[in-house]
């Protein structure tokens, strides 16, 4: 076992176990045991397990790709700044500014390549597992995980339309196997081309379709299928099944992304807006009006509406501007004592139950309002008539203040 084999052996072991467990699960639901379609479908299950595990990286790839698209204007500005400067200091400054821009926006051009880079070891591990089925079945090679001599013989005998999983186009003399392998190579290249084309043509803004990066993408769009077509003649049938299934999964993911999460400024975004407009028109809703209403009604999260300040009316002196405050027992002021010894205001009405006044504290009180001969007889007149007495310890009116001392009342002018 060489250096590459030592590195790939743990991945080969994981791939072998996934295929074996998938085969056991398929036999439980009715597929025949031993050589048969269950081993072919176990490769499909292997693809599904791997791609589900890579879904977080797929969304990270989308985020990185969108970030790179949004950075294109700033990247072009940096390139234009150092366009005619070829000295090493300028090249280093350009690289430093570019990396600072990536760090500022938390994006990386290599993040979009991460899913492909992580699938490459799995691809080569599966290639080595399928390529070693023959030696393992004859005992010339050690088992890989659960794939021992008998299991390797069953996998090797399993066929896809008459072609064994271990057959290679350049190493088989079976014409039917060659035809099946050629069809699989064609399907692998076609799905790869279609996936890349819909990503490039529909889900990229017009600005990203110009310049050196766009030319590189076009070269990859047309060049990669040819590269895989020429290299596919050296792949076993099982690897071709794996790669074709992977391309179909990628096609479905791209279709979902383009339809649900198109890139800003792309053709896919324009088509999505047209679909939403047609749906809104079918429901009798004007999309522009709905957008305006939403913008007016909705408030930004995290803000609360501040209460409006209300100007409170200042208390007026009892009896109006020219009235004399009520006096009793030589004590004057708004908080004069009554004959019963309780603190009360001449402007207060009878107290009921809980001590609340039934008369507005700001209502002026004069001689005519008291019903007695003078301003100082308000409380005694109420007692003589047998009216309700002020409660002991009654709280003062909120609109009146306790005078700082005896003497002349504090003059306050009403508004």
Short mmCIF file of N, CA and C in Angstrom, two decimals, residues 52 114 300:
data_model
loop_
_atom_site.label_atom_id
_atom_site.label_comp_id
_atom_site.label_asym_id
_atom_site.label_seq_id
_atom_site.Cartn_x
_atom_site.Cartn_y
_atom_site.Cartn_z
N UNK A 52 -26.27 14.67 1.57
CA UNK A 52 -26.99 15.21 2.73
C UNK A 52 -25.99 15.76 3.76
N UNK A 114 -15.39 24.27 -2.03
CA UNK A 114 -15.25 23.31 -0.93
C UNK A 114 -16.03 22.02 -1.15
N UNK A 300 -39.61 48.98 12.09
CA UNK A 300 -38.39 48.21 12.32
C UNK A 300 -38.44 47.52 13.66
#
